[in-house]
Amino acid sequence: MLKLKNYSFSGIGRFAQKQHIDLETRDHLIQIDGENSNTGGSSGAGKSTTVEALAFLLGISEIPSTQLQSRLTKTPIWVSGEFEGDITITRSKKDGLTIQTPSGTVSGNSKLAEEKLDEIIGVNRKLLKTMCYKRQKQGGFFLNLTPKESHEFLVDCLNLTELKDKRQKLEITLK
């Protein structure tokens, strides 16, 4: 399981300067509160931007980087996260994806870097996106899944994919 320890980002939404969020000092459940300095309310405070930064980092954001890019700076969008197991993942509009692990570094806008990210995440990114990424005013996770997608999700969560494949091969042999 990929566990995020902390992350930093800049050039996204209202955040022109580098922001750092340390999750190791937080409880297991994290609530994001915000206050818009201009209005005093929470709308437009950047709460969603902190989540969009993670979605961009993991390659599951539906928002193009040109729209995520802060209009307050010319600095390219940049996100970096540190994960348990001495893994650092960085994605920027300028340099692409860089993954540092104890076994080496992979970087660039290459298929190899994206495949390494998939390996580290350990879950199909389409499924990960469905599981943890929900845009505002969008329905819930299980409500949006078809019965087949729900089954595939649960099989994947329980690490039963290999067993399922073996069973299918056995059924073919038996026929």
PDB file of C-alpha atoms in Angstrom, residues 7 10 23 29-30 39 41 53 61 69 71 79 89 98 101-102 112 122 128 131 157:
ATOM      1  CA  TYR A   7       3.761  16.650  -0.204  1.00  0.00           C
ATOM      2  CA  SER A  10       3.466  25.309  -6.319  1.00  0.00           C
ATOM      3  CA  LEU A  23       0.623  14.321   6.899  1.00  0.00           C
ATOM      4  CA  LEU A  29      -8.649  11.125   9.145  1.00  0.00           C
ATOM      5  CA  ILE A  30      -7.847  14.539   7.737  1.00  0.00           C
ATOM      6  CA  THR A  39     -14.478  37.025   1.628  1.00  0.00           C
ATOM      7  CA  GLY A  41     -15.878  32.344   3.779  1.00  0.00           C
ATOM      8  CA  ALA A  53      -2.282  18.674  -6.554  1.00  0.00           C
ATOM      9  CA  SER A  61      -6.480  14.507 -12.496  1.00  0.00           C
ATOM     10  CA  GLN A  69      -1.604  26.358 -13.677  1.00  0.00           C
ATOM     11  CA  ARG A  71      -2.657  32.610 -13.238  1.00  0.00           C
ATOM     12  CA  VAL A  79       4.084  18.705  -7.163  1.00  0.00           C
ATOM     13  CA  ILE A  89       7.453  11.117  -6.774  1.00  0.00           C
ATOM     14  CA  THR A  98      10.431  11.674 -11.748  1.00  0.00           C
ATOM     15  CA  THR A 101      13.232   4.719  -5.092  1.00  0.00           C
ATOM     16  CA  PRO A 102      16.006   2.930  -3.207  1.00  0.00           C
ATOM     17  CA  LEU A 112       8.694   3.841 -18.603  1.00  0.00           C
ATOM     18  CA  GLY A 122      -0.235  -1.230  -7.314  1.00  0.00           C
ATOM     19  CA  LEU A 128      -7.665   4.412  -8.290  1.00  0.00           C
ATOM     20  CA  MET A 131     -11.852   5.015  -5.778  1.00  0.00           C
ATOM     21  CA  CYS A 157      -8.622  -4.985  -3.258  1.00  0.00           C
TER      22      CYS A 157
END
